[in-house]
PDB file of C-alpha atoms in Angstrom:
ATOM      1  CA  LYS A 170      -0.825 -19.473   1.880  1.00 83.00           C
ATOM      2  CA  ASN A 171      -1.327 -16.365  -0.240  1.00 87.00           C
ATOM      3  CA  GLN A 172       2.046 -14.801  -0.938  1.00 91.00           C
ATOM      4  CA  VAL A 173       3.645 -12.317  -3.288  1.00 96.00           C
ATOM      5  CA  GLU A 174       7.399 -12.374  -3.749  1.00 96.00           C
ATOM      6  CA  GLN A 175       9.484  -9.860  -5.606  1.00 97.00           C
ATOM      7  CA  SER A 176      13.000  -9.833  -6.961  1.00 96.00           C
ATOM      8  CA  PRO A 177      15.488  -8.395  -6.821  1.00 97.00           C
ATOM      9  CA  GLN A 178      15.239  -6.916  -3.348  1.00 95.00           C
ATOM     10  CA  SER A 179      17.222  -3.899  -4.503  1.00 96.00           C
ATOM     11  CA  LEU A 180      18.695  -2.664  -7.741  1.00 97.00           C
ATOM     12  CA  ILE A 181      21.087   0.084  -8.794  1.00 98.00           C
ATOM     13  CA  ILE A 182      21.212   1.246 -12.411  1.00 98.00           C
ATOM     14  CA  LEU A 183      22.577   4.188 -14.350  1.00 98.00           C
ATOM     15  CA  GLU A 184      20.311   6.879 -15.676  1.00 98.00           C
ATOM     16  CA  GLY A 185      19.015   6.066 -19.147  1.00 97.00           C
ATOM     17  CA  LYS A 186      19.270   2.312 -18.718  1.00 98.00           C
ATOM     18  CA  ASN A 187      16.341  -0.102 -18.732  1.00 98.00           C
ATOM     19  CA  CYS A 188      15.466  -2.537 -15.973  1.00 98.00           C
ATOM     20  CA  THR A 189      12.959  -5.279 -15.219  1.00 98.00           C
ATOM     21  CA  LEU A 190      11.485  -6.141 -11.858  1.00 98.00           C
ATOM     22  CA  GLN A 191       9.932  -9.518 -11.134  1.00 98.00           C
ATOM     23  CA  CYS A 192       6.893 -10.616  -9.139  1.00 98.00           C
ATOM     24  CA  ASN A 193       5.732 -14.168  -8.393  1.00 97.00           C
ATOM     25  CA  TYR A 194       2.490 -14.848  -6.579  1.00 96.00           C
ATOM     26  CA  THR A 195       0.512 -17.728  -5.115  1.00 95.00           C
ATOM     27  CA  VAL A 196      -2.736 -15.870  -4.462  1.00 91.00           C
ATOM     28  CA  SER A 197      -5.947 -17.766  -5.082  1.00 88.00           C
ATOM     29  CA  PRO A 198      -8.527 -16.907  -6.153  1.00 90.00           C
ATOM     30  CA  PHE A 199      -6.955 -14.146  -8.211  1.00 90.00           C
ATOM     31  CA  SER A 200      -8.693 -10.884  -9.014  1.00 89.00           C
ATOM     32  CA  ASN A 201      -6.044  -8.548 -10.374  1.00 93.00           C
ATOM     33  CA  LEU A 202      -2.415  -7.522 -10.068  1.00 95.00           C
ATOM     34  CA  ARG A 203      -1.145  -4.003  -9.584  1.00 96.00           C
ATOM     35  CA  TRP A 204       2.224  -2.338  -9.565  1.00 97.00           C
ATOM     36  CA  TYR A 205       2.753   0.621  -7.278  1.00 96.00           C
ATOM     37  CA  LYS A 206       5.577   3.129  -6.975  1.00 96.00           C
ATOM     38  CA  GLN A 207       6.360   4.363  -3.481  1.00 95.00           C
ATOM     39  CA  ASP A 208       8.708   7.272  -2.971  1.00 94.00           C
ATOM     40  CA  THR A 209      10.484   7.399   0.378  1.00 91.00           C
ATOM     41  CA  GLY A 210       8.172   8.764   3.055  1.00 90.00           C
ATOM     42  CA  ARG A 211       5.147   8.799   0.762  1.00 92.00           C
ATOM     43  CA  GLY A 212       2.148   6.599   0.104  1.00 93.00           C
ATOM     44  CA  PRO A 213       2.049   4.163  -2.841  1.00 94.00           C
ATOM     45  CA  VAL A 214       0.934   5.467  -6.217  1.00 93.00           C
ATOM     46  CA  SER A 215      -0.656   3.133  -8.756  1.00 93.00           C
ATOM     47  CA  LEU A 216       1.242   2.480 -11.997  1.00 95.00           C
ATOM     48  CA  THR A 217      -0.698  -0.347 -13.661  1.00 95.00           C
ATOM     49  CA  ILE A 218      -3.494  -2.808 -13.022  1.00 93.00           C
ATOM     50  CA  MET A 219      -4.040  -6.061 -14.902  1.00 94.00           C
ATOM     51  CA  THR A 220      -6.807  -8.611 -14.732  1.00 91.00           C
ATOM     52  CA  PHE A 221      -6.575 -12.315 -15.511  1.00 86.00           C
ATOM     53  CA  SER A 222      -7.074 -11.853 -19.233  1.00 89.00           C
ATOM     54  CA  GLU A 223      -4.549  -9.067 -19.752  1.00 91.00           C
ATOM     55  CA  ASN A 224      -0.972  -9.870 -20.748  1.00 93.00           C
ATOM     56  CA  THR A 225       0.531  -6.420 -20.852  1.00 95.00           C
ATOM     57  CA  LYS A 226      -0.254  -2.885 -19.753  1.00 95.00           C
ATOM     58  CA  SER A 227       1.758   0.277 -20.314  1.00 96.00           C
ATOM     59  CA  ASN A 228       1.895   3.592 -18.508  1.00 95.00           C
ATOM     60  CA  GLY A 229       4.441   5.851 -20.141  1.00 96.00           C
ATOM     61  CA  ARG A 230       7.888   4.347 -19.608  1.00 97.00           C
ATOM     62  CA  TYR A 231       6.441   1.610 -17.400  1.00 97.00           C
ATOM     63  CA  THR A 232       5.271  -1.653 -18.978  1.00 97.00           C
ATOM     64  CA  ALA A 233       3.849  -4.478 -16.908  1.00 97.00           C
ATOM     65  CA  THR A 234       3.331  -8.038 -18.078  1.00 97.00           C
ATOM     66  CA  LEU A 235       1.281 -10.819 -16.572  1.00 97.00           C
ATOM     67  CA  ASP A 236       1.443 -14.567 -17.127  1.00 95.00           C
ATOM     68  CA  ALA A 237      -1.539 -15.960 -15.231  1.00 92.00           C
ATOM     69  CA  ASP A 238      -0.533 -19.549 -16.006  1.00 93.00           C
ATOM     70  CA  THR A 239       2.854 -19.304 -14.324  1.00 95.00           C
ATOM     71  CA  LYS A 240       1.618 -16.647 -11.863  1.00 95.00           C
ATOM     72  CA  GLN A 241       4.392 -14.256 -12.744  1.00 97.00           C
ATOM     73  CA  SER A 242       4.465 -10.576 -13.513  1.00 98.00           C
ATOM     74  CA  SER A 243       7.182  -8.144 -14.478  1.00 98.00           C
ATOM     75  CA  LEU A 244       7.552  -4.383 -14.543  1.00 98.00           C
ATOM     76  CA  HIS A 245       9.859  -2.997 -17.206  1.00 98.00           C
ATOM     77  CA  ILE A 246      11.163   0.540 -16.883  1.00 98.00           C
ATOM     78  CA  THR A 247      12.522   2.092 -20.048  1.00 98.00           C
ATOM     79  CA  ALA A 248      15.108   4.874 -20.220  1.00 98.00           C
ATOM     80  CA  SER A 249      15.266   5.279 -16.461  1.00 97.00           C
ATOM     81  CA  GLN A 250      15.351   8.702 -14.866  1.00 97.00           C
ATOM     82  CA  LEU A 251      16.629   9.858 -11.489  1.00 97.00           C
ATOM     83  CA  SER A 252      13.025  10.337 -10.400  1.00 97.00           C
ATOM     84  CA  ASP A 253      12.410   6.620 -10.881  1.00 97.00           C
ATOM     85  CA  SER A 254      14.382   5.984  -7.681  1.00 97.00           C
ATOM     86  CA  ALA A 255      11.752   4.508  -5.372  1.00 97.00           C
ATOM     87  CA  SER A 256      10.327   1.241  -4.097  1.00 96.00           C
ATOM     88  CA  TYR A 257       8.159  -0.706  -6.509  1.00 97.00           C
ATOM     89  CA  ILE A 258       5.514  -2.895  -4.948  1.00 97.00           C
ATOM     90  CA  CYS A 259       3.591  -5.706  -6.607  1.00 97.00           C
ATOM     91  CA  VAL A 260       0.108  -6.157  -5.134  1.00 96.00           C
ATOM     92  CA  VAL A 261      -2.316  -8.973  -5.882  1.00 95.00           C
ATOM     93  CA  SER A 262      -5.972  -8.566  -5.047  1.00 92.00           C
ATOM     94  CA  GLU A 263      -7.832 -11.646  -3.804  1.00 88.00           C
ATOM     95  CA  GLY A 264     -10.898 -12.635  -5.755  1.00 82.00           C
ATOM     96  CA  SER A 265     -12.762 -14.111  -2.792  1.00 78.00           C
ATOM     97  CA  GLY A 266     -15.089 -11.158  -2.356  1.00 73.00           C
ATOM     98  CA  THR A 267     -13.036  -9.410   0.289  1.00 73.00           C
ATOM     99  CA  TYR A 268     -10.671  -8.038  -2.391  1.00 76.00           C
ATOM    100  CA  LYS A 269      -7.920  -8.023   0.165  1.00 86.00           C
ATOM    101  CA  TYR A 270      -4.593  -6.706  -1.102  1.00 92.00           C
ATOM    102  CA  ILE A 271      -1.621  -9.045  -0.759  1.00 93.00           C
ATOM    103  CA  PHE A 272       1.553  -6.968  -0.849  1.00 94.00           C
ATOM    104  CA  GLY A 273       4.905  -8.026  -2.208  1.00 95.00           C
ATOM    105  CA  THR A 274       8.110  -7.281  -0.363  1.00 90.00           C
ATOM    106  CA  GLY A 275       9.035  -4.574  -2.852  1.00 95.00           C
ATOM    107  CA  THR A 276      12.077  -3.786  -4.957  1.00 97.00           C
ATOM    108  CA  ARG A 277      14.128  -0.722  -4.045  1.00 96.00           C
ATOM    109  CA  LEU A 278      15.414   0.919  -7.201  1.00 98.00           C
ATOM    110  CA  LYS A 279      18.191   3.476  -7.181  1.00 98.00           C
ATOM    111  CA  VAL A 280      18.966   5.344 -10.406  1.00 98.00           C
ATOM    112  CA  LEU A 281      22.365   7.020 -10.501  1.00 97.00           C
ATOM    113  CA  ALA A 282      23.443   9.932 -12.683  1.00 95.00           C
TER     114      ALA A 282
ATOM    115  CA  GLY B 256      -8.540  11.093  -9.674  1.00 69.00           C
ATOM    116  CA  ALA B 257      -9.497   9.948  -6.208  1.00 83.00           C
ATOM    117  CA  VAL B 258      -7.523  11.712  -3.491  1.00 91.00           C
ATOM    118  CA  VAL B 259      -6.918  10.568   0.062  1.00 95.00           C
ATOM    119  CA  SER B 260      -5.320  12.861   2.602  1.00 96.00           C
ATOM    120  CA  GLN B 261      -3.783  12.166   5.993  1.00 97.00           C
ATOM    121  CA  HIS B 262      -3.149  14.479   8.885  1.00 96.00           C
ATOM    122  CA  PRO B 263      -0.694  15.039  10.370  1.00 97.00           C
ATOM    123  CA  SER B 264       2.076  14.099   7.961  1.00 96.00           C
ATOM    124  CA  ARG B 265       4.464  13.592  10.841  1.00 96.00           C
ATOM    125  CA  VAL B 266       4.132  13.637  14.613  1.00 97.00           C
ATOM    126  CA  ILE B 267       6.549  13.305  17.483  1.00 97.00           C
ATOM    127  CA  CYS B 268       5.186  12.459  20.897  1.00 95.00           C
ATOM    128  CA  LYS B 269       6.323  11.359  24.317  1.00 96.00           C
ATOM    129  CA  SER B 270       5.983   7.786  25.485  1.00 96.00           C
ATOM    130  CA  GLY B 271       2.646   7.173  27.172  1.00 96.00           C
ATOM    131  CA  THR B 272       0.672   9.777  25.268  1.00 96.00           C
ATOM    132  CA  SER B 273      -2.042   9.124  22.670  1.00 97.00           C
ATOM    133  CA  VAL B 274      -1.867  10.202  19.058  1.00 97.00           C
ATOM    134  CA  LYS B 275      -4.716  10.563  16.584  1.00 97.00           C
ATOM    135  CA  ILE B 276      -4.220  10.265  12.831  1.00 97.00           C
ATOM    136  CA  GLU B 277      -6.935  11.323  10.395  1.00 97.00           C
ATOM    137  CA  CYS B 278      -7.609   9.847   6.977  1.00 96.00           C
ATOM    138  CA  ARG B 279      -9.962  11.614   4.594  1.00 95.00           C
ATOM    139  CA  SER B 280     -11.281  10.781   1.145  1.00 93.00           C
ATOM    140  CA  LEU B 281     -11.520  14.177  -0.521  1.00 93.00           C
ATOM    141  CA  ASP B 282     -13.578  13.573  -3.637  1.00 88.00           C
ATOM    142  CA  PHE B 283     -15.374  10.291  -3.115  1.00 88.00           C
ATOM    143  CA  GLN B 284     -17.258   8.395  -0.462  1.00 89.00           C
ATOM    144  CA  ALA B 285     -15.255   5.594   1.089  1.00 89.00           C
ATOM    145  CA  THR B 286     -17.330   2.688   2.274  1.00 87.00           C
ATOM    146  CA  THR B 287     -14.204   0.918   3.451  1.00 91.00           C
ATOM    147  CA  MET B 288     -10.942   2.287   4.785  1.00 93.00           C
ATOM    148  CA  PHE B 289      -7.785   0.404   5.590  1.00 95.00           C
ATOM    149  CA  TRP B 290      -4.942   1.166   7.973  1.00 97.00           C
ATOM    150  CA  TYR B 291      -1.439  -0.064   7.272  1.00 97.00           C
ATOM    151  CA  ARG B 292       1.850   0.130   9.118  1.00 96.00           C
ATOM    152  CA  GLN B 293       5.197   0.136   7.373  1.00 94.00           C
ATOM    153  CA  PHE B 294       8.564  -0.343   9.041  1.00 92.00           C
ATOM    154  CA  PRO B 295      11.801   0.752   7.343  1.00 88.00           C
ATOM    155  CA  LYS B 296      12.670  -1.241   4.237  1.00 85.00           C
ATOM    156  CA  GLN B 297       9.579  -3.403   4.613  1.00 89.00           C
ATOM    157  CA  SER B 298       6.309  -3.519   2.738  1.00 88.00           C
ATOM    158  CA  LEU B 299       2.931  -2.393   4.013  1.00 92.00           C
ATOM    159  CA  MET B 300       1.302  -4.529   6.695  1.00 93.00           C
ATOM    160  CA  LEU B 301      -2.468  -4.376   7.062  1.00 94.00           C
ATOM    161  CA  MET B 302      -3.529  -3.499  10.588  1.00 96.00           C
ATOM    162  CA  ALA B 303      -7.277  -3.236  10.278  1.00 95.00           C
ATOM    163  CA  THR B 304     -10.191  -2.775   7.933  1.00 93.00           C
ATOM    164  CA  SER B 305     -13.026  -0.454   8.811  1.00 90.00           C
ATOM    165  CA  ASN B 306     -16.439  -0.101   7.246  1.00 86.00           C
ATOM    166  CA  GLU B 307     -18.431   3.058   7.774  1.00 82.00           C
ATOM    167  CA  GLY B 308     -20.725   2.766  10.749  1.00 80.00           C
ATOM    168  CA  SER B 309     -19.428  -0.560  12.036  1.00 83.00           C
ATOM    169  CA  LYS B 310     -16.583  -1.848  14.152  1.00 87.00           C
ATOM    170  CA  ALA B 311     -13.182  -2.306  12.572  1.00 92.00           C
ATOM    171  CA  THR B 312     -11.809  -5.760  11.790  1.00 93.00           C
ATOM    172  CA  TYR B 313      -8.282  -6.162  13.100  1.00 95.00           C
ATOM    173  CA  GLU B 314      -5.573  -8.395  11.684  1.00 94.00           C
ATOM    174  CA  GLN B 315      -4.084 -11.090  13.849  1.00 94.00           C
ATOM    175  CA  GLY B 316      -1.580  -9.694  16.311  1.00 93.00           C
ATOM    176  CA  VAL B 317      -2.883  -6.126  16.205  1.00 95.00           C
ATOM    177  CA  GLU B 318      -4.186  -4.939  19.581  1.00 94.00           C
ATOM    178  CA  LYS B 319      -7.608  -3.367  19.110  1.00 93.00           C
ATOM    179  CA  ASP B 320      -7.419  -1.584  22.472  1.00 94.00           C
ATOM    180  CA  LYS B 321      -4.151   0.031  21.515  1.00 96.00           C
ATOM    181  CA  PHE B 322      -5.030   1.027  17.972  1.00 97.00           C
ATOM    182  CA  LEU B 323      -8.509   2.526  18.108  1.00 96.00           C
ATOM    183  CA  ILE B 324     -10.179   2.996  14.759  1.00 95.00           C
ATOM    184  CA  ASN B 325     -13.245   5.095  14.107  1.00 91.00           C
ATOM    185  CA  HIS B 326     -14.989   5.357  10.740  1.00 89.00           C
ATOM    186  CA  ALA B 327     -17.843   7.662  11.615  1.00 82.00           C
ATOM    187  CA  SER B 328     -18.507   9.035   8.148  1.00 89.00           C
ATOM    188  CA  LEU B 329     -18.018   8.057   4.521  1.00 89.00           C
ATOM    189  CA  THR B 330     -15.109  10.457   4.181  1.00 92.00           C
ATOM    190  CA  LEU B 331     -13.268  10.201   7.476  1.00 94.00           C
ATOM    191  CA  SER B 332     -11.533   7.492   9.466  1.00 94.00           C
ATOM    192  CA  THR B 333      -9.277   8.031  12.451  1.00 95.00           C
ATOM    193  CA  LEU B 334      -6.588   5.870  14.012  1.00 97.00           C
ATOM    194  CA  THR B 335      -5.690   6.587  17.617  1.00 97.00           C
ATOM    195  CA  VAL B 336      -2.518   5.065  18.996  1.00 97.00           C
ATOM    196  CA  THR B 337      -3.129   4.915  22.724  1.00 96.00           C
ATOM    197  CA  SER B 338      -0.330   4.992  25.301  1.00 96.00           C
ATOM    198  CA  ALA B 339       2.260   5.105  22.555  1.00 96.00           C
ATOM    199  CA  HIS B 340       5.656   3.516  23.105  1.00 96.00           C
ATOM    200  CA  PRO B 341       8.885   3.793  21.090  1.00 96.00           C
ATOM    201  CA  GLU B 342       8.152   0.460  19.373  1.00 95.00           C
ATOM    202  CA  ASP B 343       5.013   2.046  17.888  1.00 96.00           C
ATOM    203  CA  SER B 344       7.216   4.417  15.906  1.00 96.00           C
ATOM    204  CA  SER B 345       6.451   3.672  12.298  1.00 96.00           C
ATOM    205  CA  PHE B 346       4.974   4.974   9.053  1.00 96.00           C
ATOM    206  CA  TYR B 347       1.183   4.676   9.097  1.00 97.00           C
ATOM    207  CA  ILE B 348      -0.665   4.703   5.790  1.00 97.00           C
ATOM    208  CA  CYS B 349      -4.393   4.661   5.196  1.00 97.00           C
ATOM    209  CA  SER B 350      -6.287   3.762   2.061  1.00 95.00           C
ATOM    210  CA  ALA B 351      -9.879   4.169   1.010  1.00 94.00           C
ATOM    211  CA  ARG B 352     -12.150   2.171  -1.247  1.00 90.00           C
ATOM    212  CA  GLU B 353     -15.432   3.365  -2.711  1.00 84.00           C
ATOM    213  CA  GLY B 354     -17.237   0.070  -2.480  1.00 69.00           C
ATOM    214  CA  GLY B 355     -20.682  -0.608  -3.826  1.00 60.00           C
ATOM    215  CA  GLN B 356     -21.887  -2.282  -7.007  1.00 55.00           C
ATOM    216  CA  GLY B 357     -19.495  -1.842  -9.912  1.00 56.00           C
ATOM    217  CA  ARG B 358     -17.033   0.279  -7.936  1.00 58.00           C
ATOM    218  CA  GLY B 359     -14.304  -2.340  -8.014  1.00 69.00           C
ATOM    219  CA  ASP B 360     -11.660  -3.072  -5.465  1.00 81.00           C
ATOM    220  CA  THR B 361      -9.317  -0.140  -6.021  1.00 87.00           C
ATOM    221  CA  GLN B 362      -7.759   1.263  -2.878  1.00 91.00           C
ATOM    222  CA  TYR B 363      -6.507   4.840  -2.981  1.00 93.00           C
ATOM    223  CA  PHE B 364      -3.627   5.444  -0.613  1.00 95.00           C
ATOM    224  CA  GLY B 365      -2.941   8.434   1.564  1.00 95.00           C
ATOM    225  CA  PRO B 366       0.508  10.055   1.779  1.00 95.00           C
ATOM    226  CA  GLY B 367       1.268   8.476   5.146  1.00 96.00           C
ATOM    227  CA  THR B 368       1.993   9.709   8.661  1.00 97.00           C
ATOM    228  CA  ARG B 369       5.407   9.328  10.245  1.00 97.00           C
ATOM    229  CA  LEU B 370       5.009   8.664  13.992  1.00 97.00           C
ATOM    230  CA  THR B 371       8.023   8.976  16.262  1.00 97.00           C
ATOM    231  CA  VAL B 372       7.589   8.118  19.937  1.00 97.00           C
ATOM    232  CA  LEU B 373      10.354   9.350  22.219  1.00 95.00           C
TER     233      LEU B 373
END
């Protein structure tokens, strides 16, 4: 069964600190993996996208990694800001032609001043 | 970048009434649009996939007669929640994909619609 699991479920950090979110998937065939940020009451906004051959992708203070062999990905946030408080969702796209998105359960991040 | 809008952003209705939610792709043509539902502290759950000019494909457990989807043009899809009940209260999010050769699989998400049924 195609699944995407994320950890931790929630996380609280102090402003300025770094953090790393984890994503494990069992989606096959694999097309690509994306990380989204979703503010409360808003739609998801894309942060990064990685294909099978890419190991790392950065977007400002966000850096995503992908290990296609172990089917794991991480999202590292550097020097966190209050505005980083949101849910972060890992999404894997199936490579079967339908390109269906398989959503992770999300990690709720709270950054405190 | 590609922009998807939804209207209304929030709606409150009485039990038994119908509610229509619009999803528009503002600067691209969306061959395929998706409708998701999201309950508090949960991730997005796909309800249905609609291709322009054809009937929507519903996910298992989603009642097609209750959640009517129309994708009449390449820039507009509508979701109508018929005879809404309090358990239909949720956050509804649409996404749009360009489709076609070389367009990739990227879905652009709308801002969501908060539905509250009293």
